[in-house]
Amino acid sequence: MKSLVINQRGRQCANILLLIALQMFLAALGGAQTVALPEPPQVRAKNHVISLTLHAVNEKGRDAFAFDGGKVAPVIRASPGDVLRITYFNDLPGKSSETCAVNPCMDMTNLHFHGLAVSPNAPQDDVLGMLAMPGKVLHYSVKIPRDHPPGLFWYHTHPHGESHRQVLDGMSGAIVIEGMERYVPELGRLRERVIIVRGLSIEHEPNVAELKRQVDLSPKSCGGEAAEAVEEIFTVNGVVRPRIEIAPKERQFWRIVNASADRYLDLELDERSFEIVALDGMPLAYHEPEAPTRSANHLLLAPAGRLEAIVTGPPAGTRTALRTLCVDAGPAGDPHPEMVLADLVEPSSGRASSDPAPNHEHVLVDRPPSYKPIDVESMKKTPPDFIVTFTEDKNGFYINGRKFAPDANPMTSVRVGTYQHWRIVNNTGELHPFHIHQAHFLAYAENGVPHAHPAWLDTVNVPSRGNSDVILDFTDPIIKGMSVFHCHLLNHEDKGMMAKILFK
């Protein structure tokens, strides 16, 4: 179904015109006409405590995080055992002029720490009870377990009914849990890049043709509602089609998050491959120490999905792009055409861009956390412990025939210390990404066919008129209390496709 249009012309105009002005300025100086990949600010622990202050603000019709005098959300770098303390002020207007999935917009806000294995209770990852209206403040204190796996996670706003608007505006940032080099030692010597891909609405912009040309937007459709106009392009670390410097044969460690509110990425590097290290913040070697990496020519990344991979620089003089291929989101899905995200270029100095070597300022445990093997084969043969069914109609989106209600009882409960086999059924005409807070799961089959590469994820694509089978890990003793699972097309979540789960 057509995504809810929530960005007004003024909001996007300000962003796009700023980007174009900057690129024209560089061209006037005789430099390249594209912007080098910006590096977001980073915050680290002091004495195992990470403290920062965020403000939710609105400027020229666009919601954003304000941090340290700027409007760029920081990358939060934590180690297992650290405590993350965030003071979050809601400085949004008392009366919103925006359009939300559920009107009227209240300009309420909060934070979700996507993928982290932390408590769903306040003052940690509580998206149900911790909500700030304009003028209010939230105080988060999130304890990262000492045995937490390393990887890429992210934070974003999660107020039911308004999450799509805020995330589309860019209210998100990356979280890195340090220690990945304990699984793949080479990573400690490589240049690391945190790459945050967000959707940018262009539907009402006067310069749509120029923006489409800039990202080489393909006119070809591969599915979806073909009559719909393309509503979004992608930005990378806040800019359109930046340059990523990498020397020929240089190996870099890329950590990519699909931070879009409702768009899929089928990531591809021209004539190159990704040497995958982790998916959705879970190192491949955590469950399979004998197979710490695997190669892929492209990877479909759901909204909220993360890819961590080693990338090798192309030969000198080669034109190479990081792009998203066309994604068929089903006969009722939004269009997801092919476009270029960024260009790979040689460093201007001619030297490897990883010089000087990265500085890993964190404390690691003596050995990497290891996973106790379980008999997943026998669990695959059992009937599902629970079935999640996605449906939709002109009035909204549903799980098992019910819309989410803040005062509803949990749809299901699970005993901490167990595993469960769930089947996610999609009875709609479009692709849906299933996400559950606090837990990872093994996605092992689609439409009854085993995956060639089963993976531990926190967000999985469920095909139109099809299903996905997963085995959920509910063994973490820290995860107790009320949480949620939902479709991570946030427009759908806002309109009802979410339900509660009680960990007990």
Coordinates of C-alpha atoms in Angstrom, one line a residue:
M1 CA 0.0 0.0 0.0
K2 CA 1.1 3.5 -0.6
S3 CA 3.2 4.8 2.3
L4 CA 1.8 7.7 4.3
V5 CA 3.2 11.0 3.1
I6 CA 4.5 12.8 6.1
N7 CA 7.1 15.2 4.9
Q8 CA 6.1 18.7 4.0
R9 CA 7.7 20.6 1.1
G10 CA 9.6 23.0 3.3
R11 CA 11.2 20.3 5.4
Q12 CA 12.8 18.5 2.5
C13 CA 13.5 21.6 0.5
A14 CA 15.8 22.9 3.2
N15 CA 17.8 19.7 3.3
I16 CA 18.1 19.2 -0.5
L17 CA 18.9 22.8 -1.3
L18 CA 21.6 22.7 1.3
L19 CA 23.2 19.6 -0.2
I20 CA 23.0 20.9 -3.7
A21 CA 24.4 24.3 -2.7
L22 CA 27.4 22.6 -1.0
Q23 CA 28.1 20.5 -4.1
M24 CA 27.9 23.5 -6.4
F25 CA 30.2 25.3 -4.0
L26 CA 32.8 22.5 -4.3
A27 CA 32.4 22.5 -8.1
A28 CA 33.1 26.2 -8.2
L29 CA 36.3 25.7 -6.3
G30 CA 37.4 23.2 -8.9
G31 CA 36.9 20.1 -6.7
A32 CA 34.7 17.1 -7.1
Q33 CA 31.0 17.7 -7.5
T34 CA 30.2 15.1 -4.8
V35 CA 30.7 15.3 -1.0
A36 CA 33.2 13.0 0.8
L37 CA 31.4 10.6 3.2
P38 CA 30.9 12.5 6.4
E39 CA 31.9 10.8 9.7
P40 CA 29.3 11.4 12.4
P41 CA 30.5 12.5 15.9
Q42 CA 31.3 9.6 18.3
V43 CA 30.8 9.3 22.0
R44 CA 32.7 6.8 24.2
A45 CA 32.8 5.6 27.7
K46 CA 34.6 7.2 30.6
N47 CA 35.1 4.8 33.5
H48 CA 32.6 2.4 31.8
V49 CA 29.9 5.0 31.6
I50 CA 28.7 6.7 28.4
S51 CA 26.9 10.0 29.1
L52 CA 25.2 12.2 26.5
T53 CA 22.4 14.6 26.1
L54 CA 20.0 14.5 23.1
H55 CA 17.3 17.0 22.2
A56 CA 14.3 16.3 20.0
V57 CA 13.9 19.5 17.9
N58 CA 12.0 20.8 14.9
E59 CA 13.6 23.2 12.4
K60 CA 11.9 24.3 9.2
G61 CA 9.4 21.5 9.5
R62 CA 11.9 18.7 10.1
D63 CA 12.3 16.7 13.3
A64 CA 15.8 15.9 14.3
F65 CA 18.2 15.0 17.1
A66 CA 20.2 17.9 18.4
F67 CA 23.6 16.9 19.9
D68 CA 26.5 19.0 21.1
G69 CA 25.5 22.1 19.2
G70 CA 24.8 20.3 15.9
K71 CA 22.0 18.3 14.2
V72 CA 24.0 15.1 13.6
A73 CA 23.2 12.2 15.8
P74 CA 26.4 10.6 17.3
V75 CA 27.6 7.1 16.9
I76 CA 27.5 5.6 20.4
R77 CA 30.5 3.3 21.0
A78 CA 30.2 1.0 24.0
S79 CA 31.9 -2.1 25.4
P80 CA 30.3 -5.0 27.1
G81 CA 29.8 -4.0 30.8
D82 CA 29.4 -0.3 30.0
V83 CA 26.3 1.7 31.1
L84 CA 24.7 4.1 28.6
R85 CA 23.1 7.1 30.2
I86 CA 21.1 9.4 27.9
T87 CA 19.2 12.5 29.0
Y88 CA 16.6 13.1 26.3
F89 CA 14.7 16.4 26.1
N90 CA 11.6 16.7 24.0
D91 CA 11.9 20.2 22.6
L92 CA 9.4 19.6 19.9
P93 CA 6.5 22.2 19.5
G94 CA 3.6 21.9 21.8
K95 CA 1.3 21.9 18.8
S96 CA 2.4 20.0 15.7
S97 CA 1.5 21.1 12.2
E98 CA 2.6 17.7 10.7
T99 CA 0.7 14.7 9.5
C100 CA 1.1 11.4 11.3
A101 CA -0.2 7.8 10.7
V102 CA -2.6 8.4 13.5
N103 CA -3.7 12.0 13.8
P104 CA -3.5 14.4 15.4
C105 CA 0.3 14.4 15.9
M106 CA 1.1 14.8 19.6
D107 CA 4.9 15.4 19.1
M108 CA 5.6 12.7 21.7
T109 CA 8.9 10.9 21.5
N110 CA 11.2 8.3 23.1
L111 CA 14.1 6.0 22.2
H112 CA 14.5 2.4 21.2
F113 CA 17.9 0.6 21.3
H114 CA 17.3 -1.7 18.4
G115 CA 18.9 -5.1 18.7
L116 CA 20.5 -4.7 22.1
A117 CA 20.0 -7.5 24.6
V118 CA 19.0 -5.2 27.4
S119 CA 16.0 -5.0 29.7
P120 CA 12.6 -3.9 28.3
N121 CA 11.9 -2.2 31.6
A122 CA 12.4 1.4 32.5
P123 CA 14.8 3.1 32.5
Q124 CA 16.3 0.9 29.8
D125 CA 14.7 -0.1 26.5
D126 CA 11.1 0.6 27.5
V127 CA 9.1 1.9 24.4
L128 CA 5.7 1.3 26.1
G129 CA 5.9 3.3 29.3
M130 CA 8.7 5.8 28.6
L131 CA 7.1 8.5 26.5
A132 CA 7.9 12.3 26.6
M133 CA 5.4 14.9 25.6
P134 CA 6.8 18.3 24.5
G135 CA 8.6 20.0 27.3
K136 CA 9.3 16.8 29.2
V137 CA 12.6 14.8 29.7
L138 CA 13.5 11.1 29.8
H139 CA 16.4 9.6 31.7
Y140 CA 17.8 6.4 30.2
S141 CA 20.3 4.1 32.0
V142 CA 21.0 1.1 29.8
K143 CA 23.2 -1.6 31.1
I144 CA 25.2 -3.5 28.5
P145 CA 25.7 -7.0 29.7
R146 CA 29.4 -8.1 30.1
D147 CA 28.7 -11.1 27.8
H148 CA 27.0 -9.0 25.1
P149 CA 28.1 -9.9 21.6
P150 CA 29.9 -7.2 19.7
G151 CA 28.3 -5.7 16.6
L152 CA 26.4 -2.8 15.0
F153 CA 23.1 -1.8 16.5
W154 CA 21.1 1.5 16.3
Y155 CA 18.8 3.8 18.2
H156 CA 15.7 5.5 16.9
T157 CA 12.5 7.0 18.1
H158 CA 9.6 4.7 18.8
P159 CA 6.4 6.6 19.8
H160 CA 3.5 4.5 18.5
G161 CA 1.6 6.5 15.9
E162 CA 4.5 8.9 15.2
S163 CA 7.6 6.7 14.7
H164 CA 7.4 6.7 10.9
R165 CA 7.4 10.5 10.7
Q166 CA 10.3 10.9 13.1
V167 CA 12.5 8.1 11.7
L168 CA 11.9 9.3 8.1
D169 CA 13.0 12.8 9.3
G170 CA 16.3 11.2 10.4
M171 CA 15.9 10.7 14.1
S172 CA 18.3 7.8 14.4
G173 CA 21.9 6.9 15.0
A174 CA 24.3 4.0 15.2
I175 CA 25.5 2.0 18.2
V176 CA 28.7 0.0 18.1
I177 CA 29.4 -2.7 20.7
E178 CA 33.1 -3.1 20.6
G179 CA 35.0 -6.4 20.3
M180 CA 34.4 -7.7 16.8
E181 CA 38.1 -8.3 16.2
R182 CA 38.0 -11.0 18.8
Y183 CA 36.1 -13.0 16.2
V184 CA 37.9 -11.8 13.1
P185 CA 41.4 -10.5 14.3
E186 CA 42.1 -8.8 10.9
L187 CA 39.4 -6.2 11.7
G188 CA 41.7 -4.6 14.4
R189 CA 44.0 -3.4 11.6
L190 CA 41.4 -2.1 9.1
R191 CA 39.9 1.3 8.6
E192 CA 36.3 1.2 9.9
R193 CA 33.4 3.0 8.3
V194 CA 30.0 3.4 10.0
I195 CA 27.5 3.9 7.1
I196 CA 24.0 5.0 8.0
V197 CA 21.5 4.8 5.1
R198 CA 18.3 6.7 5.4
G199 CA 15.3 7.4 3.2
L200 CA 14.6 10.9 2.0
S201 CA 11.2 11.9 0.8
I202 CA 11.2 13.7 -2.6
E203 CA 7.6 13.5 -3.6
H204 CA 6.8 17.2 -3.3
E205 CA 10.2 18.6 -4.3
P206 CA 10.5 20.9 -7.2
N207 CA 13.9 19.4 -8.2
V208 CA 12.8 15.7 -8.3
A209 CA 14.3 15.2 -11.8
E210 CA 17.7 16.4 -10.7
L211 CA 17.7 14.3 -7.6
K212 CA 16.8 11.2 -9.6
R213 CA 19.6 12.0 -12.1
Q214 CA 22.1 12.4 -9.2
V215 CA 21.5 8.9 -7.9
D216 CA 21.1 7.3 -11.4
L217 CA 17.6 6.3 -10.5
S218 CA 16.5 3.4 -12.7
P219 CA 13.2 3.9 -14.6
K220 CA 12.6 0.2 -14.6
S221 CA 10.2 -1.5 -12.2
C222 CA 10.7 -5.0 -10.8
G223 CA 7.3 -5.2 -8.9
G224 CA 5.1 -3.3 -6.6
E225 CA 2.4 -0.8 -7.6
A226 CA 4.0 0.3 -10.9
A227 CA 1.7 3.3 -11.2
E228 CA 3.1 4.9 -8.0
A229 CA 5.7 7.5 -8.3
V230 CA 9.0 7.0 -6.5
E231 CA 8.7 8.8 -3.2
E232 CA 12.1 8.4 -1.7
I233 CA 15.8 8.3 -2.5
F234 CA 18.6 7.4 -0.1
T235 CA 21.1 9.5 1.8
V236 CA 24.3 8.1 3.2
N237 CA 25.5 9.7 6.5
G238 CA 23.1 12.5 5.7
V239 CA 24.2 13.3 2.1
V240 CA 23.2 12.3 -1.4
R241 CA 25.7 10.0 -3.2
P242 CA 28.9 10.7 -1.3
R243 CA 32.4 9.6 -2.2
I244 CA 34.0 6.8 -0.1
E245 CA 37.8 6.8 -0.3
I246 CA 39.4 3.3 -0.6
A247 CA 42.7 2.5 -2.2
P248 CA 43.1 -0.3 -4.7
K249 CA 43.2 -3.7 -2.9
E250 CA 42.8 -1.9 0.5
R251 CA 40.6 -3.8 2.9
Q252 CA 38.1 -1.8 5.0
F253 CA 35.5 -2.8 7.6
W254 CA 32.1 -1.4 6.7
R255 CA 29.3 -1.3 9.2
I256 CA 26.0 -0.5 7.3
V257 CA 22.6 0.1 8.9
N258 CA 19.4 0.5 6.9
A259 CA 17.9 3.3 9.0
S260 CA 15.1 4.0 6.6
A261 CA 11.6 4.1 7.9
D262 CA 10.1 1.9 5.2
R263 CA 12.5 1.1 2.4
Y264 CA 14.5 -2.0 1.5
L265 CA 18.1 -2.1 0.3
D266 CA 19.5 -4.8 -1.9
L267 CA 23.1 -3.9 -1.5
E268 CA 25.7 -4.5 -4.2
L269 CA 29.2 -3.3 -5.0
D270 CA 30.0 -3.2 -8.8
E271 CA 32.1 -6.3 -9.6
R272 CA 33.0 -6.7 -5.9
S273 CA 31.7 -8.9 -3.1
F274 CA 31.0 -8.4 0.6
E275 CA 33.0 -10.6 3.0
I276 CA 30.3 -10.7 5.6
V277 CA 31.3 -10.7 9.3
A278 CA 28.0 -10.0 11.1
L279 CA 24.3 -9.6 10.4
D280 CA 21.9 -7.6 12.6
G281 CA 24.7 -7.1 15.2
M282 CA 25.4 -10.9 15.5
P283 CA 28.9 -12.1 14.5
L284 CA 28.7 -15.1 12.2
A285 CA 31.4 -16.7 14.4
Y286 CA 29.3 -16.4 17.5
H287 CA 27.2 -19.4 16.5
E288 CA 29.6 -21.0 14.0
P289 CA 33.2 -20.4 15.1
E290 CA 34.5 -22.5 12.2
A291 CA 32.9 -20.1 9.7
P292 CA 33.6 -16.5 10.8
T293 CA 32.9 -15.0 7.4
R294 CA 31.1 -15.7 4.1
S295 CA 31.1 -13.9 0.8
A296 CA 28.0 -12.5 -1.0
N297 CA 27.7 -10.5 -4.2
H298 CA 24.6 -8.7 -2.9
L299 CA 22.4 -8.7 0.2
L300 CA 18.8 -7.8 0.8
L301 CA 18.7 -5.6 3.9
A302 CA 15.3 -5.0 5.5
P303 CA 14.5 -1.7 7.1
A304 CA 16.4 -1.8 10.4
G305 CA 18.8 -4.6 9.1
R306 CA 22.5 -4.3 9.5
L307 CA 25.4 -5.6 7.5
E308 CA 29.0 -5.7 8.7
A309 CA 31.5 -6.8 6.1
I310 CA 35.0 -6.4 4.8
V311 CA 35.2 -4.6 1.4
T312 CA 38.3 -4.6 -0.8
G313 CA 39.2 -1.6 -2.9
P314 CA 38.7 -2.0 -6.7
P315 CA 41.6 -1.8 -9.2
A316 CA 43.0 1.6 -10.0
G317 CA 41.0 3.6 -12.5
T318 CA 37.9 1.5 -12.1
R319 CA 34.5 3.1 -11.7
T320 CA 32.7 1.4 -8.8
A321 CA 29.5 2.2 -6.9
L322 CA 27.7 1.0 -3.9
R323 CA 24.1 0.7 -5.0
T324 CA 20.8 -0.8 -4.1
L325 CA 19.3 -3.1 -6.7
C326 CA 15.6 -3.1 -7.6
V327 CA 13.5 -4.8 -4.9
D328 CA 10.2 -6.5 -5.6
A329 CA 8.1 -5.7 -2.6
G330 CA 5.1 -7.5 -3.8
P331 CA 2.1 -6.5 -6.0
A332 CA 0.9 -4.0 -3.4
G333 CA 4.3 -2.9 -2.2
D334 CA 5.9 0.5 -2.7
P335 CA 8.4 0.9 -5.6
H336 CA 12.1 0.2 -4.7
P337 CA 14.0 1.0 -7.9
E338 CA 17.7 0.6 -8.4
M339 CA 19.9 3.6 -7.5
V340 CA 23.4 4.5 -6.5
L341 CA 24.1 5.1 -2.9
A342 CA 27.8 6.1 -3.0
D343 CA 30.9 6.1 -5.3
L344 CA 34.2 4.3 -4.4
V345 CA 37.1 6.5 -5.2
E346 CA 40.9 6.4 -4.7
P347 CA 42.3 8.6 -1.9
S348 CA 43.6 11.9 -3.1
S349 CA 46.9 11.2 -1.4
G350 CA 47.3 7.9 -3.2
R351 CA 47.8 6.2 0.2
A352 CA 45.5 3.7 1.9
S353 CA 42.8 5.6 3.8
S354 CA 43.4 3.4 6.8
D355 CA 46.6 5.3 7.6
P356 CA 46.8 6.0 10.6
A357 CA 45.5 2.8 12.0
P358 CA 42.2 2.9 13.8
N359 CA 42.3 3.4 17.6
H360 CA 40.2 0.9 19.5
E361 CA 39.7 2.5 22.9
H362 CA 37.8 -0.3 24.7
V363 CA 38.4 -3.1 27.1
L364 CA 37.7 -6.6 26.0
V365 CA 37.1 -9.7 27.9
D366 CA 39.8 -12.4 27.8
R367 CA 38.0 -14.3 25.2
P368 CA 35.0 -13.7 22.9
P369 CA 31.6 -14.7 24.1
S370 CA 30.6 -18.2 22.8
Y371 CA 27.2 -19.6 22.2
K372 CA 26.1 -22.9 23.7
P373 CA 25.0 -25.1 20.8
I374 CA 21.4 -26.2 20.7
D375 CA 19.6 -28.9 18.8
V376 CA 17.9 -26.7 16.2
E377 CA 17.3 -29.6 13.8
S378 CA 14.8 -31.2 16.2
M379 CA 13.1 -27.9 16.8
K380 CA 12.6 -27.4 13.1
K381 CA 10.6 -30.6 13.0
T382 CA 8.1 -29.5 15.7
P383 CA 4.9 -27.6 15.0
P384 CA 5.2 -23.8 15.6
D385 CA 4.8 -22.8 19.2
F386 CA 3.2 -19.5 18.0
I387 CA 2.0 -18.2 14.7
V388 CA 2.2 -14.5 13.8
T389 CA -0.1 -13.5 10.9
F390 CA 0.1 -10.2 9.2
T391 CA -3.0 -8.8 7.5
E392 CA -4.1 -5.4 6.2
D393 CA -7.1 -3.6 4.8
K394 CA -8.2 -0.1 4.1
N395 CA -8.7 0.5 7.8
G396 CA -5.2 -0.4 8.9
F397 CA -2.7 -3.2 9.6
Y398 CA -3.1 -6.2 12.0
I399 CA -1.4 -9.0 13.8
N400 CA -3.6 -12.0 14.3
G401 CA -6.6 -9.9 13.5
R402 CA -5.9 -7.3 16.1
K403 CA -4.6 -3.7 16.0
F404 CA -2.1 -2.6 18.6
A405 CA -3.6 -0.8 21.6
P406 CA -1.4 0.7 24.4
D407 CA -3.7 -0.8 27.1
A408 CA -4.0 -4.3 25.5
N409 CA -2.9 -7.4 27.2
P410 CA 0.1 -9.3 25.8
M411 CA -0.7 -11.3 22.7
T412 CA 1.6 -14.0 23.9
S413 CA 4.0 -14.8 26.8
V414 CA 7.2 -16.8 26.9
R415 CA 9.2 -18.5 29.7
V416 CA 12.7 -17.0 30.0
G417 CA 15.2 -19.8 29.5
T418 CA 13.5 -21.4 26.5
Y419 CA 13.6 -21.5 22.8
Q420 CA 10.5 -21.3 20.6
H421 CA 9.6 -22.1 17.0
W422 CA 7.5 -19.3 15.5
R423 CA 6.0 -19.1 12.0
I424 CA 5.5 -15.6 10.6
V425 CA 2.7 -15.6 8.0
N426 CA 2.2 -12.8 5.6
N427 CA -1.4 -12.7 4.1
T428 CA -0.9 -9.5 2.3
G429 CA 0.3 -8.4 -1.2
E430 CA 3.5 -6.8 0.0
L431 CA 6.8 -7.7 1.7
H432 CA 6.9 -7.2 5.5
P433 CA 9.9 -7.2 7.8
F434 CA 9.2 -8.9 11.2
H435 CA 11.1 -7.5 14.2
I436 CA 11.1 -8.4 17.9
H437 CA 12.6 -6.3 20.6
Q438 CA 15.4 -7.7 22.9
A439 CA 15.8 -11.1 21.1
H440 CA 17.6 -12.6 18.1
F441 CA 16.3 -15.6 16.2
L442 CA 17.5 -18.1 13.7
A443 CA 15.7 -17.5 10.3
Y444 CA 16.0 -20.9 8.7
A445 CA 13.2 -21.4 6.1
E446 CA 11.0 -19.4 3.8
N447 CA 7.8 -20.9 2.4
G448 CA 8.9 -24.2 3.8
V449 CA 12.2 -24.2 1.9
P450 CA 15.4 -24.2 4.0
H451 CA 17.7 -21.1 3.5
A452 CA 21.0 -21.8 1.9
H453 CA 22.5 -19.7 4.7
P454 CA 20.4 -19.7 7.9
A455 CA 21.2 -16.5 9.9
W456 CA 20.6 -15.2 13.4
L457 CA 18.8 -11.9 12.9
D458 CA 16.5 -9.5 14.8
T459 CA 14.6 -8.5 11.6
V460 CA 13.5 -10.9 8.9
N461 CA 11.8 -10.4 5.5
V462 CA 8.5 -12.2 5.2
P463 CA 7.4 -12.7 1.5
S464 CA 4.1 -11.6 0.2
R465 CA 1.5 -14.4 0.5
G466 CA 4.2 -16.5 2.2
N467 CA 5.8 -17.3 5.5
S468 CA 9.1 -17.5 7.4
D469 CA 10.1 -20.0 10.1
V470 CA 12.3 -18.8 12.9
I471 CA 13.7 -20.2 16.2
L472 CA 13.7 -17.5 18.9
D473 CA 16.2 -17.4 21.7
F474 CA 14.5 -16.5 25.0
T475 CA 17.3 -17.8 27.2
D476 CA 18.7 -14.4 28.4
P477 CA 17.9 -14.0 32.1
I478 CA 18.2 -10.2 31.8
I479 CA 15.3 -10.1 29.3
K480 CA 12.2 -10.1 31.6
G481 CA 9.1 -7.9 31.3
M482 CA 6.8 -6.5 28.7
S483 CA 8.1 -6.0 25.2
V484 CA 6.8 -5.9 21.6
F485 CA 7.1 -7.4 18.1
H486 CA 6.0 -5.6 15.0
C487 CA 6.4 -5.0 11.3
H488 CA 9.4 -2.7 10.7
L489 CA 7.7 -0.7 8.0
L490 CA 7.1 1.9 10.6
N491 CA 4.0 3.3 8.8
H492 CA 2.5 -0.2 9.2
E493 CA 3.6 -0.4 12.9
D494 CA 2.0 3.1 13.5
K495 CA -1.2 1.9 12.0
G496 CA -1.6 -1.2 14.2
M497 CA 0.9 -3.9 13.1
M498 CA 2.4 -4.4 16.5
A499 CA 1.7 -6.6 19.5
K500 CA 2.9 -7.1 23.1
I501 CA 4.9 -10.0 24.4
L502 CA 5.6 -10.8 28.1
F503 CA 8.9 -12.3 29.0
K504 CA 8.4 -14.1 32.3

